[in-house]
XYZ file of C-alpha atoms in Angstrom:
580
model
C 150.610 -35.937 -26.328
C 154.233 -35.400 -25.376
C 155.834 -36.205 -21.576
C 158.089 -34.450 -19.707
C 161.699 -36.478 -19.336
C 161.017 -37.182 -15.664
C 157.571 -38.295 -16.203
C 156.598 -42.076 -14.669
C 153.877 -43.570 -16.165
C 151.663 -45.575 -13.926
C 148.714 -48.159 -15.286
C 145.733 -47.301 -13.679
C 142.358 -48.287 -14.462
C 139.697 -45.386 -14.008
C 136.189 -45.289 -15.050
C 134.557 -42.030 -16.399
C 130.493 -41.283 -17.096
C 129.384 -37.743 -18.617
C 132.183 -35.199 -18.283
C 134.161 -33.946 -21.114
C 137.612 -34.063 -22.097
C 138.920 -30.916 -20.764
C 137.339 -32.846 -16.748
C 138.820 -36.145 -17.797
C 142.173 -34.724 -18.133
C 141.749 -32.857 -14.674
C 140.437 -35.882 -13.323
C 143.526 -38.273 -14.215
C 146.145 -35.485 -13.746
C 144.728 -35.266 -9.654
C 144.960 -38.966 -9.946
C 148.520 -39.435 -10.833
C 149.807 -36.436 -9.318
C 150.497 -34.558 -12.508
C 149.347 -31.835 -14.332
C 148.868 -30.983 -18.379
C 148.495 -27.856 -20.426
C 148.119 -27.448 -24.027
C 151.000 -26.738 -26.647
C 149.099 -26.323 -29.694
C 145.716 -26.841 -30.695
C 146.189 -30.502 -31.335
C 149.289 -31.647 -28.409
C 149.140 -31.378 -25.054
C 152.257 -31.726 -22.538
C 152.260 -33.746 -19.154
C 154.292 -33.101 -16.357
C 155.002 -34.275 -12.887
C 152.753 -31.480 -10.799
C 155.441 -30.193 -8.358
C 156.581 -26.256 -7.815
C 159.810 -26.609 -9.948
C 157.983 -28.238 -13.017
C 155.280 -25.513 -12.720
C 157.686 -22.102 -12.771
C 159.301 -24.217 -15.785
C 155.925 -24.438 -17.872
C 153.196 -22.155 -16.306
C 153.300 -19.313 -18.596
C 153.138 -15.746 -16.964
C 150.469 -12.867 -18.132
C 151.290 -9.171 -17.787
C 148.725 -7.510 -16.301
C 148.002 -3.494 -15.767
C 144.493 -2.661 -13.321
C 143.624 0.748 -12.858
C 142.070 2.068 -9.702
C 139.369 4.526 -10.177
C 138.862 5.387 -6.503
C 141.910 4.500 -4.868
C 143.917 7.960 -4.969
C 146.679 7.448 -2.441
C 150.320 5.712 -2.053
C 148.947 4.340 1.135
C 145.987 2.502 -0.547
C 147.555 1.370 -3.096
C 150.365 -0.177 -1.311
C 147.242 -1.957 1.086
C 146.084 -3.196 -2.270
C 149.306 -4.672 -3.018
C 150.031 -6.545 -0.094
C 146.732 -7.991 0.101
C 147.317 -9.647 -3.015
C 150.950 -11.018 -2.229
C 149.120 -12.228 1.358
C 146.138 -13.788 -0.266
C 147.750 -15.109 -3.868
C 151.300 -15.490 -2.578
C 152.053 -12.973 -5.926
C 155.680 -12.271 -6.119
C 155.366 -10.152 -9.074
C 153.930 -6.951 -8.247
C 154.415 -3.379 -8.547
C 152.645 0.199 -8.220
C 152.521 3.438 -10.206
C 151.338 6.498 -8.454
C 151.410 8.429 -11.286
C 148.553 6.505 -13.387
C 147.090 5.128 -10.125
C 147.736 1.223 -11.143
C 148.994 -1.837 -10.103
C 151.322 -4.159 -12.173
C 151.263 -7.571 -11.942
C 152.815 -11.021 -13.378
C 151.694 -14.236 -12.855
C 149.552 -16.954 -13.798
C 146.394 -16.350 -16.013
C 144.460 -17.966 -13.055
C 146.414 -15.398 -10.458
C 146.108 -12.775 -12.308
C 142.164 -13.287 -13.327
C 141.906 -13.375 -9.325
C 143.589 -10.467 -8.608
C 141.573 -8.867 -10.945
C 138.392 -10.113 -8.690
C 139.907 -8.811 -5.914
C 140.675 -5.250 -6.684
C 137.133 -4.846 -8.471
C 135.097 -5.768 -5.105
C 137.430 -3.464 -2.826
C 137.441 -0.743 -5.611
C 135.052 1.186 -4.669
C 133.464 4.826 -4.095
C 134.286 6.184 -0.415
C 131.082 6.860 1.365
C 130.388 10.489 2.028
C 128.899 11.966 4.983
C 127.024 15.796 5.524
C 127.488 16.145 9.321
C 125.028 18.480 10.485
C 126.557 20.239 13.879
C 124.246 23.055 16.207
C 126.236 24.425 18.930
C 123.868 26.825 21.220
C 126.061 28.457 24.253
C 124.175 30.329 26.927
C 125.239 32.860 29.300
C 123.924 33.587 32.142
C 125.192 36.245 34.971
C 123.706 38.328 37.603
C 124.724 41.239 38.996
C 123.596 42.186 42.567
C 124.780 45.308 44.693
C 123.619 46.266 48.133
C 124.270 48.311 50.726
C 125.501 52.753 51.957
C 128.858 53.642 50.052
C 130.046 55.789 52.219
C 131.534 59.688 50.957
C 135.198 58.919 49.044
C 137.099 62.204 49.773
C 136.282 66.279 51.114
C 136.862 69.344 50.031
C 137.800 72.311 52.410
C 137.594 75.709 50.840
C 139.321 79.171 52.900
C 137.923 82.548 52.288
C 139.431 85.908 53.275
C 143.028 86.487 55.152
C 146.393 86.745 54.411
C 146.419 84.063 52.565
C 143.698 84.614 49.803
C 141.716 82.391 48.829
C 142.361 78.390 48.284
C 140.054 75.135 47.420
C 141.708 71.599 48.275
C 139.814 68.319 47.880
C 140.585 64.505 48.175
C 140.373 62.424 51.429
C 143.479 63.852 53.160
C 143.447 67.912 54.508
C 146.720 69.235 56.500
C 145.634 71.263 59.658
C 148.587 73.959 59.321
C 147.014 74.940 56.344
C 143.846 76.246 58.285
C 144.097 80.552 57.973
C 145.483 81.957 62.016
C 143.692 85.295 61.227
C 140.040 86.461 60.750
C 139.441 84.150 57.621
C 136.747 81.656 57.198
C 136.981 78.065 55.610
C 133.906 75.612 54.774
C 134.536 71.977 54.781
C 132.269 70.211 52.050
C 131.543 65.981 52.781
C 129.937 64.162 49.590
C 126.387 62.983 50.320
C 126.579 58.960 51.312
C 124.893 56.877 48.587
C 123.017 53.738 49.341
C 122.473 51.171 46.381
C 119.813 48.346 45.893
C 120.673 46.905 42.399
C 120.422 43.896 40.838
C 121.087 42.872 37.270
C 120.405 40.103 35.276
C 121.512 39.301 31.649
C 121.002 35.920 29.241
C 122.844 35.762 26.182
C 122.441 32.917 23.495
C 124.796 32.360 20.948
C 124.036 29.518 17.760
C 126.017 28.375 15.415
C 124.938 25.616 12.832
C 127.845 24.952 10.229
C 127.814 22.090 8.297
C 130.473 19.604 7.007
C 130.841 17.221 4.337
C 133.473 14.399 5.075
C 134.621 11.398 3.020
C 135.085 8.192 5.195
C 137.826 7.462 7.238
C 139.053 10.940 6.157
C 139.795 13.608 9.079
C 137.053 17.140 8.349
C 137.992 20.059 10.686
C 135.331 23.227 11.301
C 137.816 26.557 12.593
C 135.069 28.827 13.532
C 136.604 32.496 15.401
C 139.546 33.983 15.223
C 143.197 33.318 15.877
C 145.646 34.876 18.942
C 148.986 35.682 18.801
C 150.859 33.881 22.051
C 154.220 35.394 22.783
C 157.333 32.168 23.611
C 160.889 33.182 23.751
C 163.788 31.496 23.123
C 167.739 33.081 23.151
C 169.637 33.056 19.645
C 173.282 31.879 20.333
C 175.945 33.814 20.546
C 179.887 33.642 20.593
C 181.672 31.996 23.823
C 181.436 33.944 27.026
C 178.448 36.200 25.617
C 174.759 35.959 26.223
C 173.100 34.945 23.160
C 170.179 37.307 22.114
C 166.231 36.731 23.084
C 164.171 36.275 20.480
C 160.635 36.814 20.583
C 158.106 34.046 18.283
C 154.759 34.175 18.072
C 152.454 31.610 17.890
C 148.860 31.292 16.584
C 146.000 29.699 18.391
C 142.170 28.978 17.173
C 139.994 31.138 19.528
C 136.159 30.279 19.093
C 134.572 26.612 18.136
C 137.304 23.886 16.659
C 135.309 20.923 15.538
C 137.024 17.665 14.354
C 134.927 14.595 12.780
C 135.931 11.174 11.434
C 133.362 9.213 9.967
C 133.250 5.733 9.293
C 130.114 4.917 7.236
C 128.862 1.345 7.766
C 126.487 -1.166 5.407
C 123.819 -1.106 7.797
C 123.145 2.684 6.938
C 124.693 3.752 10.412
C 127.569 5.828 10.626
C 130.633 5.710 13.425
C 132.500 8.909 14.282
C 135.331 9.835 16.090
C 134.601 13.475 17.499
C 136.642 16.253 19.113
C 134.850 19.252 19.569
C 136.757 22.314 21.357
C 135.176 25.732 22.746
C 137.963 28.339 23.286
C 137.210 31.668 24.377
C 139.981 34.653 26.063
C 139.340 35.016 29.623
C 141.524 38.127 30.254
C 145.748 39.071 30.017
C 148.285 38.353 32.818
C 151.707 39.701 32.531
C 154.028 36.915 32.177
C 157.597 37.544 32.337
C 157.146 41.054 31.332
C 155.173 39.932 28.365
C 151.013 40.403 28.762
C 149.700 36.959 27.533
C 146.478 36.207 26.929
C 144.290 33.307 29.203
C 142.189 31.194 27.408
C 139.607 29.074 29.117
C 139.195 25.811 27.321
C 136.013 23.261 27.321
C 136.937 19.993 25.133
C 135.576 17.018 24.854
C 136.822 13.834 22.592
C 134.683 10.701 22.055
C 133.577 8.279 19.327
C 129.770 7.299 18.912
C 127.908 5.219 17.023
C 124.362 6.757 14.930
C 121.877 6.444 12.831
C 121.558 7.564 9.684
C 119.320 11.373 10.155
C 119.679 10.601 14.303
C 120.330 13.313 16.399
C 123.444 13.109 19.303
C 122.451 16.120 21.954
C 126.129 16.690 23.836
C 125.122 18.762 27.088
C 125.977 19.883 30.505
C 129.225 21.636 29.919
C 128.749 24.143 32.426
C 130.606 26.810 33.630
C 129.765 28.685 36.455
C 131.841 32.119 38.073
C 131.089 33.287 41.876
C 132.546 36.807 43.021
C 132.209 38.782 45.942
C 133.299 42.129 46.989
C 133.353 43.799 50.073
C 133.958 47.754 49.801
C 133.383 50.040 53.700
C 134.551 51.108 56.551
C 137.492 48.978 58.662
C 135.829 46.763 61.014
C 132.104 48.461 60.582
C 131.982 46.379 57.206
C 132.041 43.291 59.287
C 129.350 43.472 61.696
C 126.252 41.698 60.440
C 123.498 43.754 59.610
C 125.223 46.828 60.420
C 127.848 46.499 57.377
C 125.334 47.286 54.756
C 125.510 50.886 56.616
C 128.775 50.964 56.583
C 129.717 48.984 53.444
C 128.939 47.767 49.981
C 128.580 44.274 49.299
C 128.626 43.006 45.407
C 127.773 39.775 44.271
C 128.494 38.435 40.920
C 127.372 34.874 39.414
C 128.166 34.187 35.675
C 126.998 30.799 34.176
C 127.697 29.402 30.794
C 126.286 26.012 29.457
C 127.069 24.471 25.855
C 125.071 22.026 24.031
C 126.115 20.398 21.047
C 124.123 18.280 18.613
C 125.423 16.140 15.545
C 123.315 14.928 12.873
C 125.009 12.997 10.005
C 123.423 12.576 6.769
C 124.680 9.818 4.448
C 124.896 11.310 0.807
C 126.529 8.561 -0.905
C 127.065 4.515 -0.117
C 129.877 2.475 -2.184
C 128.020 0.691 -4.955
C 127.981 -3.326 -4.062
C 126.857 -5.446 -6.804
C 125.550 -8.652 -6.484
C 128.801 -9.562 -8.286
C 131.117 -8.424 -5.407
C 129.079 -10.325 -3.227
C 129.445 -14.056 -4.979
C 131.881 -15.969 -4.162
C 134.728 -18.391 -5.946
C 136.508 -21.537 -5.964
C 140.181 -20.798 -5.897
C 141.759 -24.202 -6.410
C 144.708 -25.394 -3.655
C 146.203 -23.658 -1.265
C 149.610 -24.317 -2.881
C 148.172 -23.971 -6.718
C 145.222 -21.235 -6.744
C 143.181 -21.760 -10.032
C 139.833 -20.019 -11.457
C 137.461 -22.509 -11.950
C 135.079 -21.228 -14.813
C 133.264 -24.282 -15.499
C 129.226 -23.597 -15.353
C 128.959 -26.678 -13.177
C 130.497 -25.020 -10.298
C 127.425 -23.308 -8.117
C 127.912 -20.341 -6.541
C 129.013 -19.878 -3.271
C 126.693 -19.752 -0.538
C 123.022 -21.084 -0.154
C 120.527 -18.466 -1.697
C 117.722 -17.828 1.287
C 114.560 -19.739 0.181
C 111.319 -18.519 -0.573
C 108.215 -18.346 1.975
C 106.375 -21.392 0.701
C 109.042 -23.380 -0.695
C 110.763 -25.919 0.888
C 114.526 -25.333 1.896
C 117.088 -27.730 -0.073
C 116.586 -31.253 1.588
C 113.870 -30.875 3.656
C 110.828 -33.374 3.383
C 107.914 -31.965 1.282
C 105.000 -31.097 3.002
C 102.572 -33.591 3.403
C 99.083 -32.370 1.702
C 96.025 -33.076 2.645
C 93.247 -35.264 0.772
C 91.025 -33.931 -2.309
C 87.866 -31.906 -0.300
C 89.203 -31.680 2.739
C 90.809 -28.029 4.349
C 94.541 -27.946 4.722
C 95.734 -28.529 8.444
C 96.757 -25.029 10.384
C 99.914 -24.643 10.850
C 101.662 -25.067 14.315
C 102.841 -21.420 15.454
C 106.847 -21.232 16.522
C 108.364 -22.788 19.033
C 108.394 -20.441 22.337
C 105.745 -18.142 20.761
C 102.885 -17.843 22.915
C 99.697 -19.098 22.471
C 96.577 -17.063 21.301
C 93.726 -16.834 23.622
C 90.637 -18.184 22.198
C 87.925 -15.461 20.693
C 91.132 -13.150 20.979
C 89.817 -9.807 18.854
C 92.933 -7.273 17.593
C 92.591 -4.417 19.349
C 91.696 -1.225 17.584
C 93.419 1.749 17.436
C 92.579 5.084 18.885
C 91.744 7.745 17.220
C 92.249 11.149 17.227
C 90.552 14.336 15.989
C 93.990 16.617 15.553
C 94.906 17.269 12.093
C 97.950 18.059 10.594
C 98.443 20.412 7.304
C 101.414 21.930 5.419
C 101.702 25.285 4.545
C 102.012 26.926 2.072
C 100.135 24.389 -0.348
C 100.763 24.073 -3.094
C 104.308 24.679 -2.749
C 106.099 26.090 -5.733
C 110.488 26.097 -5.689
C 112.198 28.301 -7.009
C 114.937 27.773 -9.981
C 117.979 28.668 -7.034
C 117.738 28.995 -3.214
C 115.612 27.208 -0.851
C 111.808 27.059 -0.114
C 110.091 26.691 3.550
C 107.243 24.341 4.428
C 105.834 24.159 7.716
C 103.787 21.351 8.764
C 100.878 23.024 11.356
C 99.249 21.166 13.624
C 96.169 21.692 15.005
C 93.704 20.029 17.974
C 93.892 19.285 22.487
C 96.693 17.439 24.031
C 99.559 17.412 21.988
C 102.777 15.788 24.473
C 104.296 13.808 21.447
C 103.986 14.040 17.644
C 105.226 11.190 15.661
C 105.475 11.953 11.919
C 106.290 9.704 9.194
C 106.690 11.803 5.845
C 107.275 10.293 1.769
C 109.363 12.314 -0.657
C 110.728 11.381 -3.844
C 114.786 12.102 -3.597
C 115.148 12.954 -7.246
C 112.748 15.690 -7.842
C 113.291 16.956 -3.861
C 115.674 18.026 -1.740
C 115.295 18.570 1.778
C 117.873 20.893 2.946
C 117.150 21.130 6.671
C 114.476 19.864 9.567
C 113.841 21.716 12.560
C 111.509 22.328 15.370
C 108.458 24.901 14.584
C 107.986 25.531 18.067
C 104.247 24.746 18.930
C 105.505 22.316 21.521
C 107.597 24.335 23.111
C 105.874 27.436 22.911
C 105.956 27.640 26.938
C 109.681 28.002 27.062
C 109.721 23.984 27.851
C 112.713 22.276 26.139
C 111.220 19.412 23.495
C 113.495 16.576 22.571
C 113.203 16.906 18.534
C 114.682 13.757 16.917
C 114.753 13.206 12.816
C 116.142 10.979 10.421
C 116.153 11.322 6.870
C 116.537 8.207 4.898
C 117.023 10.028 1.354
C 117.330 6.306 -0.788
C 114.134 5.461 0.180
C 112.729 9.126 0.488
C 111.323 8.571 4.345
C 111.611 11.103 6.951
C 110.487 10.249 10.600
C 110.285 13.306 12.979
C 109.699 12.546 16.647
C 108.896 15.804 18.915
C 108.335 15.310 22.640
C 107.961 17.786 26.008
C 109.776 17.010 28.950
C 108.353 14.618 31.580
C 106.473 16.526 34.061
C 105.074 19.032 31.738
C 101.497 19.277 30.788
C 100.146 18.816 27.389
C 99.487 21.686 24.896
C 96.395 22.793 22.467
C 95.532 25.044 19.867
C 97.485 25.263 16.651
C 101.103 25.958 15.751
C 103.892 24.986 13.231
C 105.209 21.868 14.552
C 108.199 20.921 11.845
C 109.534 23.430 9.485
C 111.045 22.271 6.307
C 113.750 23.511 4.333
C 113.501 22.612 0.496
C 115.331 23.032 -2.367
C 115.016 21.846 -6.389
C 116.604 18.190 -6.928
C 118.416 16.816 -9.989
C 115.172 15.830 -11.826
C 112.687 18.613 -12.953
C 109.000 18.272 -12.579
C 106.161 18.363 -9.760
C 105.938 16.030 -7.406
C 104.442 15.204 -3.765
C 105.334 15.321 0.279
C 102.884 13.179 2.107
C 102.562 12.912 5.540
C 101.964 8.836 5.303
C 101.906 8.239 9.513
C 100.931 10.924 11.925
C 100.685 9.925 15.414
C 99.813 12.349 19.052
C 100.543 11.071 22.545
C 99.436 12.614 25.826
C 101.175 12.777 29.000
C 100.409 9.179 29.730
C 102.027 7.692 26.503
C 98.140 7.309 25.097
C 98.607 6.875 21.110
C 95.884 8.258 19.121
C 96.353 7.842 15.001
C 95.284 10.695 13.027
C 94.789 11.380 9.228
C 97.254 11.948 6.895
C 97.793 14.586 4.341
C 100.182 16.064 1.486
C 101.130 18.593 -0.603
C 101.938 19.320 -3.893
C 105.547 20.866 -5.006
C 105.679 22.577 -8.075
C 108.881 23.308 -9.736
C 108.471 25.023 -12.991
């Protein structure tokens, strides 16, 4: 054992039971304010334990750690100055190229660091963000009235002056023939008009978009139109500079922006901005004809569940025109105008509904590891403890039936005697006596899928439809089991027997594809009266998954309500999907 030169030794008088040599030294080092480390394998140094004496005789490890998932400047250099915050590192550096971090410190430091970067590390989440934008048009067309004749046409016979044909709305009298001539004056017949017009267009769109978290994923849908801006090129002194004409680009149809943000709890955040442009017309602008776009945006950040459905509506647009085409001051007299005029009436209305569906398609992989926790030493001198005596971190959630850490045991009861109940919860309530659970309702609907069995094929996708069948169907509640590996369900939609009536259904899924769980809720509007019979009530889009062989769809919970939220349980079923 050797001393450093401004080492004072102190007598003390300690007393220590069951620890080993390498927790002895620890233990009298804390106690007189010094610290050792080994110099061989048989001498050890001590040393006043101060900051200058430790940069003199803590030896420094070089350390490279690749990132596997970290892939830009900006997170590395995050990575790097969480380290200097939470280590105080001083020694630190980056490389871009090889996607790596440098460090030099302390083997404890360093071991840390190492911890550090492993747990943030990770896979980005990925998201498939399902979007269905339906825009409907509506306009009406409605024209009433007696157009009366638009021009004549006078037409001279005989004479001097031959013969001559002049039409429009205008006829000069000194034109008439002076001698034996004749002339015929012809008025167009008066047309009356009772019309009325009415047109519905419907326009869907369903792309899909696949978007790493935090990462910005953009959907251009249309086409792009040239805008016209000017600007004067400049000249020499006392001359005007010359115009110059640039042209611009702009995204004409559906723009969708998402940013998702998946979180632990299997919900995902996003930040959207979806954006309808469409050209209304041209205006002449300067001498330039410019186009007019009408634009419907909307920007806001929402919160969902993992296979829930967001349903953006009421953008609504709606047009009003009238004309007015007759005689001066005839066309104004009510009643009498419409024999005298032509009134037109024009009403255009557009509404856009936009839903967004995001499917989670990969989580970052969280070990049980990343989740432990460590003793770092000081806050002025971080050290790894590795000893085995050191617990983990945290207090691990006891089992039902076994007492948590300090808590009196149970008292039990004597040989041949029945244990005592148990006491129910604070604030619970209190069970009546003879209280019987009540039974559930059932119903005699059935579901089935068809076709079954269902065989894939080796590319492309498959449909199943799941066809219901029996009275009073208001709301179907469907819980369905897949196994992820062998399946893979591409798409859910509504089969239509609930809205068969032109009623619009709110049609809610989510597709939990760890667990292989689907739960479908379809439901008419309030108001509307219940349906029976049979129709497809879900249609299924499948495709093969990564692992080959057969396997089954069950329909594990199948539920009907009727218009007065009545729940009636009915029987399951399945089928079987062959994939040769």
């Amino acid at each position: 054992m050797i001393f450093d030169p401004d080492f004072r030794g102190a007598r003390i008088q300690i007393d220590l039971n069951k620890v080993d040599i390498f927790e002895a030294l620890d233990i009298l080092a804390l106690q007189t304010r010094s610290f050792w480390k080994p110099v061989n394998r048989t001498t050890i140094l001590v040393s006043p334990d101060n900051q200058t004496k430790r940069r003199d005789y803590d030896e420094l490890v070089l350390k490279t750690i690749y990132m596997t998932n970290s892939v830009t400047s900006t997170e590395l250099t995050e990575a790097i100055t969480t380290l200097r915050t939470l280590l105080n590192m001083r020694y630190l550096m980056s490389s871009t190229a090889m996607n790596a971090i440098i460090v030099r410190d302390t083997a404890d430091r360093v071991a840390i660091a190492e911890k550090i970067i492993e747990d943030l590390d990770k896979a980005k989440p990925e998201v498939l963000v399902e979007a269905t934008i339906m825009e409907v048009d509506r306009s009406t067309l409605r024209q009433l009235g007696i157009l009366p004749p638009q021009g004549t046409a006078v037409v001279t016979t005989g004479g001097t002056g031959g013969t001559g044909i002049s039409t429009g709305t205008a006829f000069p009298l000194d034109r008439l023939p002076r001698s034996s001539a004749s002339f015929s004056l012809t008025i167009p017949p008066t047309t009356a008009q009772f019309l009325a017009t009415s047109t519905n267009t419907r326009l869907l769109q369903n792309p899909r978009i696949r978007a790493t978290d935090g990462k910005l994923a953009s959907i251009r849908i249309g086409s792009q139109v040239p805008i016209a801006s000017g600007s004067f090129q400049p000249a020499f002194v006392g001359a005007t500079g010359t115009p110059v004409v640039n042209f611009q680009f702009v995204d004409v149809g559906v723009n969708l922006d998402i940013t998702p943000r998946v979180l632990l709890n299997h919900e995902v955040s996003m930040t959207v901005m979806v954006q309808v442009r469409a050209v209304a017309g041209d205006r002449n602008v300067g001498g330039v004809t410019q186009p007019v776009l009408t634009n419907r945006q909307v920007q806001h950040e929402i919160r969902l569940a993992e296979g829930e459905t967001n349903i953006l509506g009421g953008i609504i647009t709606d047009t009003e025109a009238t004309s007015l085409n007759g005689l001066p001051g005839l066309k104004n007299i009510p009643i009498l105008r419409y024999f005298f005029s032509q009134e037109q009436k024009s009403r255009d209305s557009t509404e856009i509904i936009i839903m967004l569906t995001p499917h989670i398609l990969r989580m970052p992989n969280i070990s049980a590891g990343n989740l432990r926790g460590l003793y770092t030493g000081s806050e002025t001198i971080p050290r790894l403890r590795a000893s085995p005596e050191v617990p983990a971190i945290g207090p691990s959630s006891p089992t039902p039936g076994t007492p948590a850490p300090g808590a009196p045991p149970a008292p039990q009861p004597p040989a041949g005697q029945p244990p005592p109940a148990t006491p129910p919860p604070a604030g619970a309530p209190a069970a009546p006596p003879n209280a019987q659970p009540q039974a559930q309702r059932q119903t005699n609907s059935t579901v089935m899928f068809a076709p079954s069995p269902l065989t894939l094929p080796a590319t492309g996708t498959e449909t199943l439809i799941i066809i219901g069948n029996g009275m009073d169907f208001f709301g179907v509640d469907l819980t369905l089991s897949f196994e992820p590996g062998a399946v893979n369900i591409r798409e859910i939609r509504d089969g239509g027997f609930l809205s068969r009536d032109g009623q619009i259904v709110a049609f809610v899924q989510r597709m939990e594809t760890e667990s292989g769980t689907v739960r479908i809720s379809v439901e008419r509007p309030p108001g509307a009266a219940a349906v029976s019979g049979t129709g497809n009530l879900v249609t299924l889009v499948l495709a093969r998954g990564m692992r080959a062989g057969d396997s089954t769809i069950r329909i594990t919970d199948f539920r009907i309500r009727d218009p007065q939220q009545n729940v009636a349980i009915g029987q399951p079923a399945e089928v079987r999907v062959l994939a040769p």
